[in-house]
Amino acid sequence: MNKKTDLKPRLLIVSGPSGVGKGTLLKRVLSESGLPLKMSVSATTRNARPNEKNGIHYHFLTQEQFQEKKNAGEFIECFEVFGRGVWYGTLKADVNAGLDEGNFVVLEIDVKGANEIKKQFPDAITIFVKPPNVEILKERLQGRGTESDEAMKNRLNTAIEELNHAEEFQHCIINDNLDKAVEQFIKIIKENL
Ligand code: 5GP
């Protein structure tokens, strides 16, 4: 139980295609909700982008380090999100530490990871963030300019596939206006605590 709020610590799963703006949305939700929310820091084998810091945005691991943790059972779930050997995983230790501190632990993960977590944490709240349309998603992904053409194509194909799974989530938010999306997101959490 969280001492300040008397709320039971829970997991909050947030999924949605790459480029939909989950990161920006979550940053606003975390600073504006007034709730004890804490991001879980996933591990990944992808390279850090210029603005990303190890241990804050991700735990950036080599393939060997990742596989070692996988074999040692340190992940609650882990997947090759865009195929081609790029791994992402949720660390048990990170999530448990967040819950033990009385937080709602926020997992920003893909649809496959979300399904795995739901099996293990049935009382998790699940939210899917959708783009207004696929064209906008394409523009956002291209505008980011952090990916090669090949990686971009993979992301877009995965994104289109992921959109077919939106109904598997309890709540769906269309991110066409950031202020509105933030408001809707906070409302959903507060109504479901
Ligand atoms: P990016 O490379 O743009 O940071 O993230 C790409 C995708 O990986 C995101 O859509 C995100 O949801 C997913 N992702 C990030 N961390 C995890 C994780 O720990 N597990 C799973 N299954 N997916 C993750």
PDB file of C-alpha atoms and ligand atoms in Angstrom:
ATOM      1  CA  MET A   1       0.000   0.000   0.000  1.00  0.00           C
ATOM      2  CA  ASN A   2       1.278   3.481  -0.782  1.00  0.00           C
ATOM      3  CA  LYS A   3       1.575   5.355   2.520  1.00  0.00           C
ATOM      4  CA  LYS A   4       0.624   8.715   1.031  1.00  0.00           C
ATOM      5  CA  THR A   5      -2.300   7.635  -1.132  1.00  0.00           C
ATOM      6  CA  ASP A   6      -3.573   4.330   0.360  1.00  0.00           C
ATOM      7  CA  LEU A   7      -3.614   2.924  -3.170  1.00  0.00           C
ATOM      8  CA  LYS A   8      -2.558  -0.617  -3.989  1.00  0.00           C
ATOM      9  CA  PRO A   9       0.558  -0.590  -6.196  1.00  0.00           C
ATOM     10  CA  ARG A  10      -0.349  -1.878  -9.675  1.00  0.00           C
ATOM     11  CA  LEU A  11       1.145  -2.177 -13.116  1.00  0.00           C
ATOM     12  CA  LEU A  12       0.080   0.158 -15.893  1.00  0.00           C
ATOM     13  CA  ILE A  13       0.811  -1.225 -19.353  1.00  0.00           C
ATOM     14  CA  VAL A  14       1.063   1.258 -22.204  1.00  0.00           C
ATOM     15  CA  SER A  15       1.390  -0.020 -25.763  1.00  0.00           C
ATOM     16  CA  GLY A  16       1.056   1.468 -29.208  1.00  0.00           C
ATOM     17  CA  PRO A  17       3.093   1.649 -32.383  1.00  0.00           C
ATOM     18  CA  SER A  18       6.555   3.153 -32.478  1.00  0.00           C
ATOM     19  CA  GLY A  19       6.258   6.860 -33.363  1.00  0.00           C
ATOM     20  CA  VAL A  20       2.786   7.313 -31.866  1.00  0.00           C
ATOM     21  CA  GLY A  21       4.162   9.650 -29.185  1.00  0.00           C
ATOM     22  CA  LYS A  22       3.934   7.408 -26.099  1.00  0.00           C
ATOM     23  CA  GLY A  23       7.138   8.866 -24.663  1.00  0.00           C
ATOM     24  CA  THR A  24       5.997  12.500 -24.818  1.00  0.00           C
ATOM     25  CA  LEU A  25       2.546  11.582 -23.560  1.00  0.00           C
ATOM     26  CA  LEU A  26       3.913   9.618 -20.611  1.00  0.00           C
ATOM     27  CA  LYS A  27       6.347  12.384 -19.653  1.00  0.00           C
ATOM     28  CA  ARG A  28       3.397  14.777 -19.314  1.00  0.00           C
ATOM     29  CA  VAL A  29       1.239  12.214 -17.477  1.00  0.00           C
ATOM     30  CA  LEU A  30       4.014  11.511 -14.980  1.00  0.00           C
ATOM     31  CA  SER A  31       4.567  15.168 -14.178  1.00  0.00           C
ATOM     32  CA  GLU A  32       0.884  16.209 -14.145  1.00  0.00           C
ATOM     33  CA  SER A  33      -1.102  13.297 -12.654  1.00  0.00           C
ATOM     34  CA  GLY A  34      -0.110  13.839  -9.003  1.00  0.00           C
ATOM     35  CA  LEU A  35      -0.085  10.035  -8.651  1.00  0.00           C
ATOM     36  CA  PRO A  36       2.842   7.857  -7.579  1.00  0.00           C
ATOM     37  CA  LEU A  37       3.713   6.693 -11.091  1.00  0.00           C
ATOM     38  CA  LYS A  38       7.130   5.313 -11.920  1.00  0.00           C
ATOM     39  CA  MET A  39       8.479   4.250 -15.300  1.00  0.00           C
ATOM     40  CA  SER A  40      10.030   0.826 -15.465  1.00  0.00           C
ATOM     41  CA  VAL A  41      13.397   0.987 -17.241  1.00  0.00           C
ATOM     42  CA  SER A  42      13.583  -1.805 -19.801  1.00  0.00           C
ATOM     43  CA  ALA A  43      16.710  -3.450 -21.120  1.00  0.00           C
ATOM     44  CA  THR A  44      17.499  -3.444 -24.834  1.00  0.00           C
ATOM     45  CA  THR A  45      20.207  -4.492 -27.244  1.00  0.00           C
ATOM     46  CA  ARG A  46      19.562  -1.573 -29.621  1.00  0.00           C
ATOM     47  CA  ASN A  47      22.055   1.296 -29.745  1.00  0.00           C
ATOM     48  CA  ALA A  48      21.377   4.371 -27.619  1.00  0.00           C
ATOM     49  CA  ARG A  49      20.130   7.425 -29.542  1.00  0.00           C
ATOM     50  CA  PRO A  50      22.196  10.606 -29.014  1.00  0.00           C
ATOM     51  CA  ASN A  51      19.833  11.982 -26.334  1.00  0.00           C
ATOM     52  CA  GLU A  52      19.446   8.717 -24.428  1.00  0.00           C
ATOM     53  CA  LYS A  53      21.196   7.824 -21.182  1.00  0.00           C
ATOM     54  CA  ASN A  54      22.010   4.358 -19.926  1.00  0.00           C
ATOM     55  CA  GLY A  55      19.919   3.449 -16.872  1.00  0.00           C
ATOM     56  CA  ILE A  56      17.442   6.262 -17.497  1.00  0.00           C
ATOM     57  CA  HIS A  57      15.891   5.598 -20.894  1.00  0.00           C
ATOM     58  CA  TYR A  58      16.980   1.968 -21.088  1.00  0.00           C
ATOM     59  CA  HIS A  59      19.596  -0.359 -19.725  1.00  0.00           C
ATOM     60  CA  PHE A  60      21.617  -0.675 -22.933  1.00  0.00           C
ATOM     61  CA  LEU A  61      23.085  -4.172 -23.036  1.00  0.00           C
ATOM     62  CA  THR A  62      25.207  -6.178 -25.443  1.00  0.00           C
ATOM     63  CA  GLN A  63      23.653  -9.315 -26.963  1.00  0.00           C
ATOM     64  CA  GLU A  64      25.755 -11.404 -24.544  1.00  0.00           C
ATOM     65  CA  GLN A  65      24.667  -9.440 -21.472  1.00  0.00           C
ATOM     66  CA  PHE A  66      21.025  -9.633 -22.543  1.00  0.00           C
ATOM     67  CA  GLN A  67      21.122 -13.384 -23.180  1.00  0.00           C
ATOM     68  CA  GLU A  68      22.832 -13.942 -19.825  1.00  0.00           C
ATOM     69  CA  LYS A  69      20.010 -12.133 -18.033  1.00  0.00           C
ATOM     70  CA  LYS A  70      17.434 -13.995 -20.122  1.00  0.00           C
ATOM     71  CA  ASN A  71      18.986 -17.363 -19.231  1.00  0.00           C
ATOM     72  CA  ALA A  72      19.164 -16.371 -15.564  1.00  0.00           C
ATOM     73  CA  GLY A  73      15.385 -15.653 -15.593  1.00  0.00           C
ATOM     74  CA  GLU A  74      15.821 -11.952 -14.830  1.00  0.00           C
ATOM     75  CA  PHE A  75      13.094 -10.811 -17.254  1.00  0.00           C
ATOM     76  CA  ILE A  76       9.333 -10.861 -16.671  1.00  0.00           C
ATOM     77  CA  GLU A  77       9.033 -10.814 -20.447  1.00  0.00           C
ATOM     78  CA  CYS A  78      11.374 -10.186 -23.343  1.00  0.00           C
ATOM     79  CA  PHE A  79      10.935 -10.145 -27.120  1.00  0.00           C
ATOM     80  CA  GLU A  80      12.709  -9.337 -30.356  1.00  0.00           C
ATOM     81  CA  VAL A  81      10.380  -6.396 -30.988  1.00  0.00           C
ATOM     82  CA  PHE A  82      11.284  -5.595 -34.597  1.00  0.00           C
ATOM     83  CA  GLY A  83      12.767  -8.987 -35.445  1.00  0.00           C
ATOM     84  CA  ARG A  84      16.362  -9.015 -36.661  1.00  0.00           C
ATOM     85  CA  GLY A  85      17.903  -9.663 -33.285  1.00  0.00           C
ATOM     86  CA  VAL A  86      16.991  -6.450 -31.458  1.00  0.00           C
ATOM     87  CA  TRP A  87      15.809  -7.455 -28.001  1.00  0.00           C
ATOM     88  CA  TYR A  88      13.761  -5.570 -25.419  1.00  0.00           C
ATOM     89  CA  GLY A  89      12.835  -6.856 -21.957  1.00  0.00           C
ATOM     90  CA  THR A  90      11.196  -5.913 -18.657  1.00  0.00           C
ATOM     91  CA  LEU A  91      13.430  -6.594 -15.684  1.00  0.00           C
ATOM     92  CA  LYS A  92      11.856  -8.316 -12.662  1.00  0.00           C
ATOM     93  CA  ALA A  93      14.102  -6.433 -10.225  1.00  0.00           C
ATOM     94  CA  ASP A  94      13.144  -3.037 -11.645  1.00  0.00           C
ATOM     95  CA  VAL A  95       9.386  -3.698 -11.529  1.00  0.00           C
ATOM     96  CA  ASN A  96       9.465  -5.249  -8.057  1.00  0.00           C
ATOM     97  CA  ALA A  97      11.497  -2.344  -6.656  1.00  0.00           C
ATOM     98  CA  GLY A  98       8.945   0.116  -8.069  1.00  0.00           C
ATOM     99  CA  LEU A  99       5.987  -1.813  -6.609  1.00  0.00           C
ATOM    100  CA  ASP A 100       7.722  -2.246  -3.229  1.00  0.00           C
ATOM    101  CA  GLU A 101       8.116   1.534  -3.030  1.00  0.00           C
ATOM    102  CA  GLY A 102       4.313   1.784  -3.408  1.00  0.00           C
ATOM    103  CA  ASN A 103       4.255   3.029  -6.990  1.00  0.00           C
ATOM    104  CA  PHE A 104       2.139   2.365 -10.013  1.00  0.00           C
ATOM    105  CA  VAL A 105       4.796   1.010 -12.296  1.00  0.00           C
ATOM    106  CA  VAL A 106       4.374   2.082 -15.909  1.00  0.00           C
ATOM    107  CA  LEU A 107       5.536  -0.331 -18.607  1.00  0.00           C
ATOM    108  CA  GLU A 108       5.912   1.083 -22.097  1.00  0.00           C
ATOM    109  CA  ILE A 109       6.140  -2.152 -24.033  1.00  0.00           C
ATOM    110  CA  ASP A 110       5.008  -3.807 -27.263  1.00  0.00           C
ATOM    111  CA  VAL A 111       1.814  -5.840 -27.717  1.00  0.00           C
ATOM    112  CA  LYS A 112       3.515  -9.225 -27.295  1.00  0.00           C
ATOM    113  CA  GLY A 113       5.150  -8.086 -24.049  1.00  0.00           C
ATOM    114  CA  ALA A 114       1.835  -6.648 -22.862  1.00  0.00           C
ATOM    115  CA  ASN A 115       0.076  -9.989 -23.371  1.00  0.00           C
ATOM    116  CA  GLU A 116       2.778 -11.786 -21.409  1.00  0.00           C
ATOM    117  CA  ILE A 117       2.595  -9.296 -18.521  1.00  0.00           C
ATOM    118  CA  LYS A 118      -1.230  -9.529 -18.424  1.00  0.00           C
ATOM    119  CA  LYS A 119      -0.940 -13.286 -17.786  1.00  0.00           C
ATOM    120  CA  GLN A 120       1.371 -12.692 -14.840  1.00  0.00           C
ATOM    121  CA  PHE A 121      -0.308  -9.533 -13.473  1.00  0.00           C
ATOM    122  CA  PRO A 122      -4.039  -9.900 -14.219  1.00  0.00           C
ATOM    123  CA  ASP A 123      -4.938  -6.710 -12.320  1.00  0.00           C
ATOM    124  CA  ALA A 124      -2.718  -4.554 -14.561  1.00  0.00           C
ATOM    125  CA  ILE A 125      -4.417  -1.589 -16.216  1.00  0.00           C
ATOM    126  CA  THR A 126      -3.874  -1.674 -19.997  1.00  0.00           C
ATOM    127  CA  ILE A 127      -3.907   1.310 -22.348  1.00  0.00           C
ATOM    128  CA  PHE A 128      -3.296   1.373 -26.106  1.00  0.00           C
ATOM    129  CA  VAL A 129      -2.215   4.633 -27.778  1.00  0.00           C
ATOM    130  CA  LYS A 130      -3.265   5.000 -31.425  1.00  0.00           C
ATOM    131  CA  PRO A 131      -2.228   7.529 -34.072  1.00  0.00           C
ATOM    132  CA  PRO A 132      -5.021   9.488 -35.833  1.00  0.00           C
ATOM    133  CA  ASN A 133      -4.039   7.566 -39.002  1.00  0.00           C
ATOM    134  CA  VAL A 134      -1.178   5.555 -40.483  1.00  0.00           C
ATOM    135  CA  GLU A 135       0.072   8.430 -42.688  1.00  0.00           C
ATOM    136  CA  ILE A 136       0.737  10.599 -39.624  1.00  0.00           C
ATOM    137  CA  LEU A 137       2.591   7.736 -37.986  1.00  0.00           C
ATOM    138  CA  LYS A 138       4.780   7.372 -41.073  1.00  0.00           C
ATOM    139  CA  GLU A 139       5.560  11.102 -41.050  1.00  0.00           C
ATOM    140  CA  ARG A 140       6.433  11.036 -37.344  1.00  0.00           C
ATOM    141  CA  LEU A 141       8.719   8.052 -37.738  1.00  0.00           C
ATOM    142  CA  GLN A 142      10.484   9.615 -40.730  1.00  0.00           C
ATOM    143  CA  GLY A 143      10.706  12.995 -38.998  1.00  0.00           C
ATOM    144  CA  ARG A 144      12.519  11.459 -36.049  1.00  0.00           C
ATOM    145  CA  GLY A 145      15.423  10.646 -38.387  1.00  0.00           C
ATOM    146  CA  THR A 146      17.038   8.263 -35.919  1.00  0.00           C
ATOM    147  CA  GLU A 147      16.550   5.076 -37.898  1.00  0.00           C
ATOM    148  CA  SER A 148      17.988   3.628 -41.123  1.00  0.00           C
ATOM    149  CA  ASP A 149      15.569   3.031 -44.049  1.00  0.00           C
ATOM    150  CA  GLU A 150      15.580  -0.658 -43.282  1.00  0.00           C
ATOM    151  CA  ALA A 151      14.863  -0.153 -39.561  1.00  0.00           C
ATOM    152  CA  MET A 152      12.144   2.369 -40.446  1.00  0.00           C
ATOM    153  CA  LYS A 153      10.435  -0.140 -42.732  1.00  0.00           C
ATOM    154  CA  ASN A 154      10.515  -2.723 -39.933  1.00  0.00           C
ATOM    155  CA  ARG A 155       9.063  -0.233 -37.466  1.00  0.00           C
ATOM    156  CA  LEU A 156       6.276   0.747 -39.827  1.00  0.00           C
ATOM    157  CA  ASN A 157       5.347  -2.864 -40.620  1.00  0.00           C
ATOM    158  CA  THR A 158       5.358  -3.732 -36.919  1.00  0.00           C
ATOM    159  CA  ALA A 159       3.293  -0.595 -36.203  1.00  0.00           C
ATOM    160  CA  ILE A 160       0.613  -1.561 -38.730  1.00  0.00           C
ATOM    161  CA  GLU A 161       0.497  -5.073 -37.292  1.00  0.00           C
ATOM    162  CA  GLU A 162       0.242  -3.721 -33.735  1.00  0.00           C
ATOM    163  CA  LEU A 163      -2.752  -1.535 -34.595  1.00  0.00           C
ATOM    164  CA  ASN A 164      -4.768  -4.732 -35.139  1.00  0.00           C
ATOM    165  CA  HIS A 165      -4.356  -5.551 -31.444  1.00  0.00           C
ATOM    166  CA  ALA A 166      -5.778  -2.348 -29.998  1.00  0.00           C
ATOM    167  CA  GLU A 167      -9.037  -4.086 -28.959  1.00  0.00           C
ATOM    168  CA  GLU A 168      -7.130  -6.445 -26.673  1.00  0.00           C
ATOM    169  CA  PHE A 169      -6.491  -3.477 -24.361  1.00  0.00           C
ATOM    170  CA  GLN A 170      -8.943  -2.186 -21.747  1.00  0.00           C
ATOM    171  CA  HIS A 171      -8.600   1.429 -22.912  1.00  0.00           C
ATOM    172  CA  CYS A 172      -7.669   3.149 -26.149  1.00  0.00           C
ATOM    173  CA  ILE A 173      -6.489   6.738 -26.615  1.00  0.00           C
ATOM    174  CA  ILE A 174      -6.102   8.458 -29.994  1.00  0.00           C
ATOM    175  CA  ASN A 175      -3.124  10.789 -29.828  1.00  0.00           C
ATOM    176  CA  ASP A 176      -4.240  13.559 -32.180  1.00  0.00           C
ATOM    177  CA  ASN A 177      -4.043  16.352 -29.616  1.00  0.00           C
ATOM    178  CA  LEU A 178      -1.449  16.031 -26.848  1.00  0.00           C
ATOM    179  CA  ASP A 179      -3.322  18.051 -24.193  1.00  0.00           C
ATOM    180  CA  LYS A 180      -6.484  16.041 -24.762  1.00  0.00           C
ATOM    181  CA  ALA A 181      -4.599  12.739 -24.754  1.00  0.00           C
ATOM    182  CA  VAL A 182      -2.883  13.631 -21.437  1.00  0.00           C
ATOM    183  CA  GLU A 183      -6.231  14.562 -19.868  1.00  0.00           C
ATOM    184  CA  GLN A 184      -7.872  11.360 -21.096  1.00  0.00           C
ATOM    185  CA  PHE A 185      -4.957   9.242 -19.891  1.00  0.00           C
ATOM    186  CA  ILE A 186      -5.025  10.693 -16.354  1.00  0.00           C
ATOM    187  CA  LYS A 187      -8.817  10.292 -16.224  1.00  0.00           C
ATOM    188  CA  ILE A 188      -8.538   6.607 -17.151  1.00  0.00           C
ATOM    189  CA  ILE A 189      -5.966   5.942 -14.437  1.00  0.00           C
ATOM    190  CA  LYS A 190      -7.918   7.789 -11.764  1.00  0.00           C
ATOM    191  CA  GLU A 191     -11.151   5.981 -12.637  1.00  0.00           C
ATOM    192  CA  ASN A 192      -9.473   2.610 -12.422  1.00  0.00           C
ATOM    193  CA  LEU A 193      -7.432   2.801  -9.239  1.00  0.00           C
TER     194      LEU A 193
HETATM  195  P1  5GP B   1      12.248   2.295 -29.103  1.00  0.00           P
HETATM  196  O1  5GP B   1      13.316   1.502 -29.777  1.00  0.00           O
HETATM  197  O2  5GP B   1      11.597   3.287 -30.049  1.00  0.00           O
HETATM  198  O3  5GP B   1      12.675   2.902 -27.805  1.00  0.00           O
HETATM  199  O4  5GP B   1      11.100   1.262 -28.678  1.00  0.00           O
HETATM  200  C1  5GP B   1      10.523   0.461 -29.618  1.00  0.00           C
HETATM  201  C2  5GP B   1       9.402  -0.375 -29.041  1.00  0.00           C
HETATM  202  O5  5GP B   1       9.880  -1.299 -28.095  1.00  0.00           O
HETATM  203  C3  5GP B   1       8.359   0.471 -28.343  1.00  0.00           C
HETATM  204  O6  5GP B   1       7.174   0.460 -29.097  1.00  0.00           O
HETATM  205  C4  5GP B   1       8.180  -0.151 -26.996  1.00  0.00           C
HETATM  206  O7  5GP B   1       6.844  -0.330 -26.700  1.00  0.00           O
HETATM  207  C5  5GP B   1       8.895  -1.499 -27.101  1.00  0.00           C
HETATM  208  N1  5GP B   1       9.546  -1.843 -25.832  1.00  0.00           N
HETATM  209  C6  5GP B   1      10.329  -1.050 -25.065  1.00  0.00           C
HETATM  210  N2  5GP B   1      10.721  -1.695 -23.954  1.00  0.00           N
HETATM  211  C7  5GP B   1      10.163  -2.944 -24.018  1.00  0.00           C
HETATM  212  C8  5GP B   1      10.193  -4.093 -23.151  1.00  0.00           C
HETATM  213  O8  5GP B   1      10.799  -4.115 -22.090  1.00  0.00           O
HETATM  214  N3  5GP B   1       9.502  -5.197 -23.579  1.00  0.00           N
HETATM  215  C9  5GP B   1       8.813  -5.227 -24.742  1.00  0.00           C
HETATM  216  N4  5GP B   1       8.161  -6.361 -25.043  1.00  0.00           N
HETATM  217  N5  5GP B   1       8.758  -4.170 -25.571  1.00  0.00           N
HETATM  218  C10 5GP B   1       9.429  -3.035 -25.224  1.00  0.00           C
END
